[in-house]
Every structure is written in C-alpha cells, then in structure tokens.
Short mmCIF file of C-alpha atoms in Angstrom, two decimals:
data_model
loop_
_atom_site.label_atom_id
_atom_site.label_comp_id
_atom_site.label_asym_id
_atom_site.label_seq_id
_atom_site.Cartn_x
_atom_site.Cartn_y
_atom_site.Cartn_z
CA GLY Z 1 6.27 -20.87 -39.13
CA PRO Z 2 2.52 -21.48 -39.21
CA LEU Z 3 0.35 -18.44 -38.56
CA SER Z 4 -1.15 -19.57 -35.25
CA GLU Z 5 2.25 -19.99 -33.62
CA ARG Z 6 3.69 -16.61 -34.50
CA ARG Z 7 3.83 -13.77 -31.97
CA LEU Z 8 1.90 -10.58 -32.55
CA MET Z 9 4.96 -8.54 -33.55
CA ASP Z 10 5.87 -11.09 -36.24
CA VAL Z 11 2.43 -11.09 -37.89
CA ARG Z 12 2.14 -8.93 -40.98
CA LEU Z 13 -0.65 -6.35 -41.15
CA GLY Z 14 -2.56 -8.09 -43.93
CA GLU Z 15 -2.58 -11.37 -42.02
CA LEU Z 16 -3.94 -9.81 -38.83
CA PRO Z 17 -7.62 -10.89 -39.14
CA THR Z 18 -6.62 -14.50 -39.90
CA TRP Z 19 -4.24 -14.47 -36.96
CA LEU Z 20 -6.96 -13.16 -34.65
CA VAL Z 21 -9.20 -16.06 -35.63
CA THR Z 22 -6.55 -18.57 -34.62
CA CYS Z 23 -6.16 -16.89 -31.21
CA ASP Z 24 -7.34 -18.62 -28.05
CA PHE Z 25 -9.93 -16.40 -26.35
CA SER Z 26 -10.92 -18.77 -23.55
CA PRO Z 27 -10.15 -17.62 -19.97
CA GLN Z 28 -7.07 -19.87 -19.81
CA GLY Z 29 -5.90 -18.58 -23.16
CA LEU Z 30 -6.33 -14.93 -22.15
CA LEU Z 31 -4.58 -15.58 -18.83
CA GLY Z 32 -1.71 -17.25 -20.68
CA GLY Z 33 -1.50 -14.25 -22.97
CA VAL Z 34 -1.34 -11.86 -20.01
CA ARG Z 35 1.34 -14.03 -18.39
CA ARG Z 36 3.45 -14.05 -21.56
CA ALA Z 37 3.12 -10.29 -21.95
CA TRP Z 38 4.13 -9.67 -18.33
CA SER Z 39 7.12 -12.01 -18.47
CA SER Z 40 8.37 -10.46 -21.72
CA TYR Z 41 8.09 -6.98 -20.16
CA TYR Z 42 9.73 -8.16 -16.93
CA ASN Z 43 12.59 -9.92 -18.67
CA LYS Z 44 13.26 -7.02 -21.01
CA TYR Z 45 13.20 -4.09 -18.54
CA ILE Z 46 13.46 -5.31 -14.95
CA ASN Z 47 15.20 -8.69 -14.86
CA VAL Z 48 18.51 -7.29 -16.19
CA LYS Z 49 21.84 -7.17 -14.42
CA ARG Z 50 22.16 -3.39 -14.33
CA GLY Z 51 18.58 -2.20 -14.42
CA GLY Z 52 17.71 1.37 -13.64
CA PRO Z 53 14.60 3.20 -12.49
CA ALA Z 54 13.11 3.02 -16.00
CA GLY Z 55 11.50 -0.41 -15.70
CA ILE Z 56 9.57 0.35 -12.53
CA SER Z 57 8.79 3.94 -13.56
CA MET Z 58 7.05 2.75 -16.72
CA LEU Z 59 4.93 0.42 -14.58
CA LEU Z 60 4.04 3.23 -12.19
CA ALA Z 61 3.21 5.59 -15.06
CA GLY Z 62 0.94 2.92 -16.52
CA TYR Z 63 -0.70 2.53 -13.11
CA CYS Z 64 -1.32 6.30 -12.91
CA LEU Z 65 -2.90 6.21 -16.38
CA LEU Z 66 -5.08 3.27 -15.36
CA SER Z 67 -6.25 5.11 -12.23
CA TYR Z 68 -6.99 8.19 -14.32
CA SER Z 69 -9.12 6.21 -16.73
CA TRP Z 70 -10.92 4.56 -13.81
CA ASN Z 71 -11.69 7.99 -12.35
CA TYR Z 72 -12.52 9.67 -15.65
CA GLN Z 73 -16.28 9.86 -15.22
CA HIS Z 74 -15.77 11.79 -11.99
CA ILE Z 75 -12.87 13.97 -13.17
CA LYS Z 76 -14.55 15.19 -16.36
CA ARG Z 77 -16.99 17.20 -14.27
CA HIS Z 78 -14.13 19.21 -12.70
CA ARG Z 79 -13.53 21.40 -15.74
CA TRP Z 80 -16.73 23.40 -15.59
CA ARG Z 81 -17.13 23.36 -11.82
CA LYS Z 82 -17.12 26.83 -10.19
CA TYR Z 83 -15.80 25.83 -6.74
CA HIS Z 84 -13.42 22.87 -6.51
CA SER H 1 -16.18 18.41 -2.45
CA PHE H 2 -12.76 17.66 -1.03
CA PHE H 3 -13.61 14.19 0.22
CA ASP H 4 -14.40 12.86 -3.24
CA GLN H 5 -10.82 11.65 -3.63
CA PHE H 6 -11.50 9.00 -0.99
CA THR H 7 -14.42 7.38 -2.80
CA SER H 8 -13.64 4.23 -4.71
CA PRO H 9 -14.86 4.75 -8.29
CA CYS H 10 -16.24 1.78 -10.21
CA LEU H 11 -15.51 0.90 -13.80
CA LEU H 12 -17.72 -1.79 -15.32
CA GLY H 13 -18.67 -2.71 -11.77
CA ILE H 14 -15.11 -3.24 -10.53
CA PRO H 15 -14.12 -0.79 -7.79
CA LEU H 16 -10.65 0.79 -8.00
CA ILE H 17 -9.72 -0.64 -4.61
CA LEU H 18 -9.17 -4.08 -6.18
CA PRO H 19 -6.40 -3.17 -8.67
CA SER H 20 -4.86 -0.80 -6.12
CA LEU H 21 -4.52 -3.70 -3.67
CA LEU H 22 -3.24 -6.13 -6.31
CA PHE H 23 -0.80 -3.78 -8.06
CA PRO H 24 1.99 -4.05 -5.44
CA THR H 25 2.37 -7.73 -6.36
CA LEU H 26 3.69 -6.60 -9.74
CA LEU H 27 6.30 -4.41 -8.08
CA LEU H 28 7.65 -7.17 -5.84
CA PRO H 29 9.21 -9.90 -8.00
CA LYS H 30 9.74 -13.40 -6.74
CA PRO H 31 13.45 -14.05 -6.21
CA GLY H 32 14.51 -16.87 -8.55
CA ASN H 33 16.83 -19.67 -7.59
CA ARG H 34 19.92 -17.81 -8.77
CA TRP H 35 22.21 -16.16 -6.29
CA ILE H 36 22.46 -12.82 -8.05
CA THR H 37 19.31 -11.75 -9.87
CA ASN H 38 18.29 -8.23 -10.89
CA ARG H 39 18.73 -5.04 -8.88
CA LEU H 40 15.07 -4.90 -7.92
CA SER H 41 15.19 -8.35 -6.33
CA THR H 42 18.39 -7.47 -4.48
CA LEU H 43 16.86 -4.29 -3.10
CA GLN H 44 13.72 -6.12 -2.10
CA LEU H 45 15.70 -8.87 -0.37
CA TRP H 46 17.78 -6.32 1.55
CA LEU H 47 14.65 -4.45 2.65
CA ILE H 48 12.87 -7.60 3.82
CA HIS H 49 15.94 -8.76 5.74
CA LEU H 50 16.18 -5.39 7.47
CA ILE H 51 12.49 -5.37 8.42
CA THR H 52 12.38 -8.97 9.62
CA LYS H 53 15.56 -8.61 11.69
CA GLN H 54 14.24 -5.47 13.40
CA LEU H 55 10.89 -7.04 14.16
CA MET H 56 12.14 -10.43 15.35
CA ILE H 57 15.01 -9.41 17.64
CA PRO H 58 12.81 -8.60 20.69
CA LEU H 59 10.64 -11.70 20.26
CA ASN H 60 11.31 -15.17 21.64
CA LYS H 61 11.22 -18.42 19.65
CA THR H 62 7.44 -18.78 19.67
CA GLY H 63 7.13 -15.18 18.53
CA HIS H 64 9.11 -15.99 15.39
CA LYS H 65 6.09 -17.83 14.05
CA TRP H 66 4.60 -14.40 13.45
CA ALA H 67 7.48 -13.38 11.16
CA MET H 68 5.73 -13.94 7.83
CA LEU H 69 2.54 -12.25 8.96
CA LEU H 70 4.22 -9.14 10.33
CA THR H 71 6.70 -8.75 7.47
CA SER H 72 4.06 -9.15 4.76
CA LEU H 73 1.81 -6.71 6.61
CA MET H 74 4.66 -4.21 6.72
CA ILE H 75 5.42 -4.59 3.01
CA LEU H 76 1.74 -4.24 2.14
CA LEU H 77 1.31 -1.05 4.15
CA LEU H 78 4.55 0.46 2.84
CA THR H 79 3.74 -0.16 -0.82
CA VAL H 80 0.08 0.79 -0.55
CA ASN H 81 0.83 4.04 1.30
CA LEU H 82 3.61 5.08 -1.05
CA LEU H 83 1.62 4.21 -4.19
CA GLY H 84 -1.20 6.40 -2.93
CA LEU H 85 1.01 9.45 -3.31
CA LEU H 86 1.05 9.12 -7.10
CA PRO H 87 -1.47 11.28 -8.98
CA TYR H 88 -5.00 9.93 -9.49
CA THR H 89 -4.31 6.75 -7.49
CA PHE H 90 -6.50 5.34 -4.77
CA THR H 91 -5.13 4.60 -1.30
CA PRO H 92 -7.00 1.74 0.33
CA THR H 93 -5.61 2.56 3.77
CA THR H 94 -7.58 5.82 3.86
CA GLN H 95 -10.67 3.69 4.37
CA LEU H 96 -11.37 3.11 8.04
CA SER H 97 -13.05 -0.19 7.21
CA MET H 98 -9.86 -1.64 5.78
CA ASN H 99 -7.65 -0.47 8.64
CA MET H 100 -10.02 -1.76 11.27
CA ALA H 101 -10.17 -5.07 9.39
CA LEU H 102 -6.38 -5.23 9.63
CA ALA H 103 -6.00 -3.99 13.19
CA PHE H 104 -8.82 -5.67 15.07
CA PRO H 105 -8.19 -9.36 14.23
CA LEU H 106 -4.43 -9.05 14.72
CA TRP H 107 -4.79 -7.33 18.09
CA LEU H 108 -7.39 -9.88 19.15
CA ALA H 109 -5.01 -12.67 18.11
CA THR H 110 -2.26 -11.31 20.36
CA LEU H 111 -4.70 -10.91 23.24
CA LEU H 112 -6.17 -14.41 22.92
CA THR H 113 -2.67 -15.96 22.58
CA GLY H 114 -1.73 -14.32 25.84
CA LEU H 115 -4.93 -15.23 27.64
CA ARG H 116 -4.76 -18.82 26.48
CA ASN H 117 -1.09 -19.61 27.12
CA GLN H 118 -0.21 -17.41 30.07
CA PRO H 119 -3.44 -15.99 31.55
CA SER H 120 -2.04 -14.75 34.85
CA ILE H 121 0.87 -12.92 33.21
CA THR H 122 -1.47 -11.31 30.68
CA LEU H 123 -3.86 -10.21 33.41
CA GLY H 124 -0.88 -9.08 35.43
CA HIS H 125 -0.07 -6.53 32.77
CA LEU H 126 -3.18 -4.67 33.86
CA LEU H 127 -1.43 -3.45 37.00
CA PRO H 128 2.03 -1.86 36.66
CA GLU H 129 4.60 -2.70 39.34
CA GLY H 130 4.99 -0.44 42.31
CA THR H 131 1.63 1.30 42.27
CA PRO H 132 0.47 2.63 45.65
CA THR H 133 -2.33 0.47 47.12
CA PRO H 134 -5.15 3.10 47.13
CA LEU H 135 -4.67 3.63 43.41
CA ILE H 136 -5.05 -0.04 42.42
CA PRO H 137 -8.80 -0.14 41.48
CA ALA H 138 -8.59 3.04 39.42
CA LEU H 139 -5.43 1.88 37.68
CA ILE H 140 -6.92 -1.47 36.75
CA LEU H 141 -9.88 0.26 35.16
CA ILE H 142 -7.59 2.62 33.29
CA GLU H 143 -5.34 -0.16 32.04
CA THR H 144 -8.35 -2.23 30.91
CA THR H 145 -9.70 0.72 28.96
CA SER H 146 -6.33 1.31 27.36
CA LEU H 147 -6.12 -2.36 26.44
CA LEU H 148 -9.58 -2.40 24.86
CA ILE H 149 -9.01 0.81 22.94
CA ARG H 150 -5.82 -0.49 21.23
CA PRO H 151 -7.44 -1.84 18.02
CA LEU H 152 -9.46 1.34 17.61
CA ALA H 153 -6.32 3.42 18.07
CA LEU H 154 -4.33 1.30 15.61
CA GLY H 155 -6.95 1.58 12.89
CA VAL H 156 -7.86 5.20 13.39
CA ARG H 157 -4.21 6.31 13.63
CA LEU H 158 -3.39 4.94 10.18
CA THR H 159 -6.61 6.23 8.62
CA ALA H 160 -6.38 9.70 10.13
CA ASN H 161 -2.73 10.25 9.24
CA LEU H 162 -3.11 9.27 5.62
CA THR H 163 -6.44 11.00 5.10
CA ALA H 164 -5.17 14.22 6.66
CA GLY H 165 -2.07 14.17 4.49
CA HIS H 166 -3.99 13.65 1.27
CA LEU H 167 -6.50 16.33 2.18
CA LEU H 168 -3.74 18.83 2.96
CA ILE H 169 -2.06 18.17 -0.37
CA GLN H 170 -5.34 18.67 -2.20
CA LEU H 171 -6.19 21.88 -0.32
CA ILE H 172 -2.78 23.47 -0.79
CA SER H 173 -2.60 22.60 -4.47
CA THR H 174 -6.10 24.08 -4.94
CA ALA H 175 -4.91 27.23 -3.20
CA THR H 176 -1.83 27.40 -5.45
CA THR H 177 -3.80 27.09 -8.68
CA ALA H 178 -6.40 29.57 -7.46
CA LEU H 179 -3.77 32.14 -6.42
CA LEU H 180 -1.64 31.86 -9.57
CA PRO H 181 -3.49 34.46 -11.71
CA ILE H 182 -4.04 36.79 -8.74
CA MET H 183 -0.82 36.96 -6.67
CA PRO H 184 2.04 34.95 -8.28
CA THR H 185 4.49 35.54 -5.40
CA ILE H 186 2.09 34.09 -2.82
CA SER H 187 1.53 31.25 -5.25
CA ILE H 188 5.27 30.50 -5.30
CA LEU H 189 5.32 30.49 -1.49
CA THR H 190 2.43 28.06 -1.49
CA VAL H 191 4.26 25.85 -4.00
CA SER H 192 7.25 25.62 -1.65
CA VAL H 193 4.89 24.65 1.18
CA LEU H 194 3.44 22.02 -1.13
CA LEU H 195 6.90 20.60 -1.91
CA LEU H 196 7.78 20.36 1.78
CA LEU H 197 4.41 18.78 2.47
CA THR H 198 5.00 16.14 -0.20
CA VAL H 199 8.32 15.20 1.39
CA LEU H 200 6.51 14.97 4.73
CA GLU H 201 3.83 12.79 3.20
CA VAL H 202 6.39 10.33 1.85
CA ALA H 203 7.93 10.13 5.31
CA VAL H 204 4.53 9.77 6.99
CA ALA H 205 3.54 6.98 4.61
CA MET H 206 6.58 4.98 5.61
CA ILE H 207 6.46 5.86 9.30
CA GLN H 208 2.80 4.97 9.73
CA ALA H 209 3.33 1.55 8.22
CA TYR H 210 6.26 1.00 10.55
CA VAL H 211 4.37 2.20 13.63
CA PHE H 212 1.41 -0.07 12.90
CA VAL H 213 3.54 -3.18 12.68
CA LEU H 214 5.80 -2.15 15.55
CA LEU H 215 2.89 -1.70 17.93
CA LEU H 216 1.49 -5.07 16.93
CA SER H 217 4.84 -6.69 17.66
CA LEU H 218 4.92 -4.92 21.03
CA TYR H 219 1.48 -6.26 21.91
CA LEU H 220 2.77 -9.64 20.83
CA GLN H 221 5.84 -9.39 23.08
CA GLU H 222 3.65 -8.81 26.09
CA ASN H 223 1.49 -11.79 25.39
CA ILE H 224 3.63 -14.53 23.94
#
C-alpha cells in the first residue's frame, strides 16, 4: 500500500527517511503510536490462551533496564568508590 | 552511603517515582467482555475476588461502599512492594511522605464517618467494657492517645518494614562481595543468609500490604 500507511516492520531500509517524514509526531500521534505498540505486544505475548511467565518477565526485565538507565548517573560513581 | 538507594533519581527532570507508580497499571490488564480471556486476567480476577471477599465479610452493607477503595489500595501496595524487590527499581512505599499521605486521610475518613453517623458509639469505643471505676480517667486518656496515634503507626509501620528490608539486603550483599576474595566459605554462608532474607522480603512485602488494608478495614468496622 502507500508508504504512510505501512507499519515500521514492512518499510524497506531505503524508504525509511521518506517514511519518517510521513509520520505523525504530534502528541496525539505519538500517544497513538505508543498505544499501538503496547497492544501489539500485549496481544502477541500476554493475551494468549496458554500464556506463560515469558510475557510478564520481558516486561519486568524492561522495567529493570529502565530503572538502571534512570539511576545511571548515580551508579557510575560506584566503580571507583573505596567504601560502598 | 547506604541510604542512597532510597533517593528518587531524576532523568530529564522526571523523578523515578512517577514511572514506578504507573508501571503496575501495565501489569494489570483490563478484563475484556469475554468469559475466558488470558491466564493473566484469570489470575488477576481470582486474586481480586479473594481479597474483596476477605475484606468485605466483616463489614455491613454501608461498609461495602469502601470495597473499591480498599481493594485498589491493596493491589497498589502489593504490586509496588513486590516490584521494589527487583534490582535497580525504586520502591515508593519506602518514602514516609507517601505512606503518611495514604494512611492519614483514610484513617481520618473512618474517624469522621463514625463521629458523624454514630457519635456516641464512636466515643464509647474510648472506654472498654468492664473497666473498674477508678481506672476510667486514665483509660480514656490512653485510648484517646492510641486512637490519635493510629495514622502515624500505619504509615511508619509500612515505611520502616520496607526500608529495613531493603537496607538489610544491601548490607548483606555488600558483605558477601567484600568477603568473596578473602574468606570464600564465610561468603557462601552469607549468600545463604541473603537467599533466606530475600524470601523473607517477598513475604514481608505481601504481609505489610495486607496488614495496612486490614487495619483500615478494622477501623472502618468500628465506625460504620
């Protein structure tokens, strides 16, 4: 279909800049993008009949990574500290 | 210093407490209008039924209006406490300000409900039945103090338990890593203590949430 209506995974690498131009970067557009991403993750890994711990564990691992990056400025001083 | 884990670091001006309070909403999906959805929704539904049934059995009809408030408070405390046990995460309930903000208005609401709807019964709780007459003035003072100290106790109990647990985990893990090059056997002993402590912390996280909400429902029972 037309370039603006294709999802990110269906866009070829050479067409990426043109696709980015057609993207909607207003607050509503970004919010809609986040919503679509979350619902595709949810429907693929969690909203299945016989889901396992994997769906939630990936979320929790991502949360740990996010917290680490939030704390990074403080944590990077731990390496050379003499007394912890 | 060891208390640095309880500060809320900022990234681009946004403190970590905000995503740590909003993240549990991702873990609790909305049940759709199908009868059988996914396993996570089923588990969540079972848990909420269990909690609400336990909380609402001792309360009368008017007390059931508090069901949504108490159940959502319970779910919030459970998820926030348990998420705080993951590495590098921030536990909002270690902050005394947040726990007092939860405890004080809810306790005050139970007290004012009692004083407004049944003032003599509420004041009557200040004197237990069957006290000997000479003891009455002292006992009233004691009961009033215990009544007024309830919000402080609620808030500080939650804060102190979680803070102490996190601090212990940090101290023992520091000891383990420091001892590893020097005395490996002692290090292994410390690791086993750390494992037991982590199990205890998971239990404490759940118990403290339960105790908080249970005490609130008890204060509600007296006053409604």
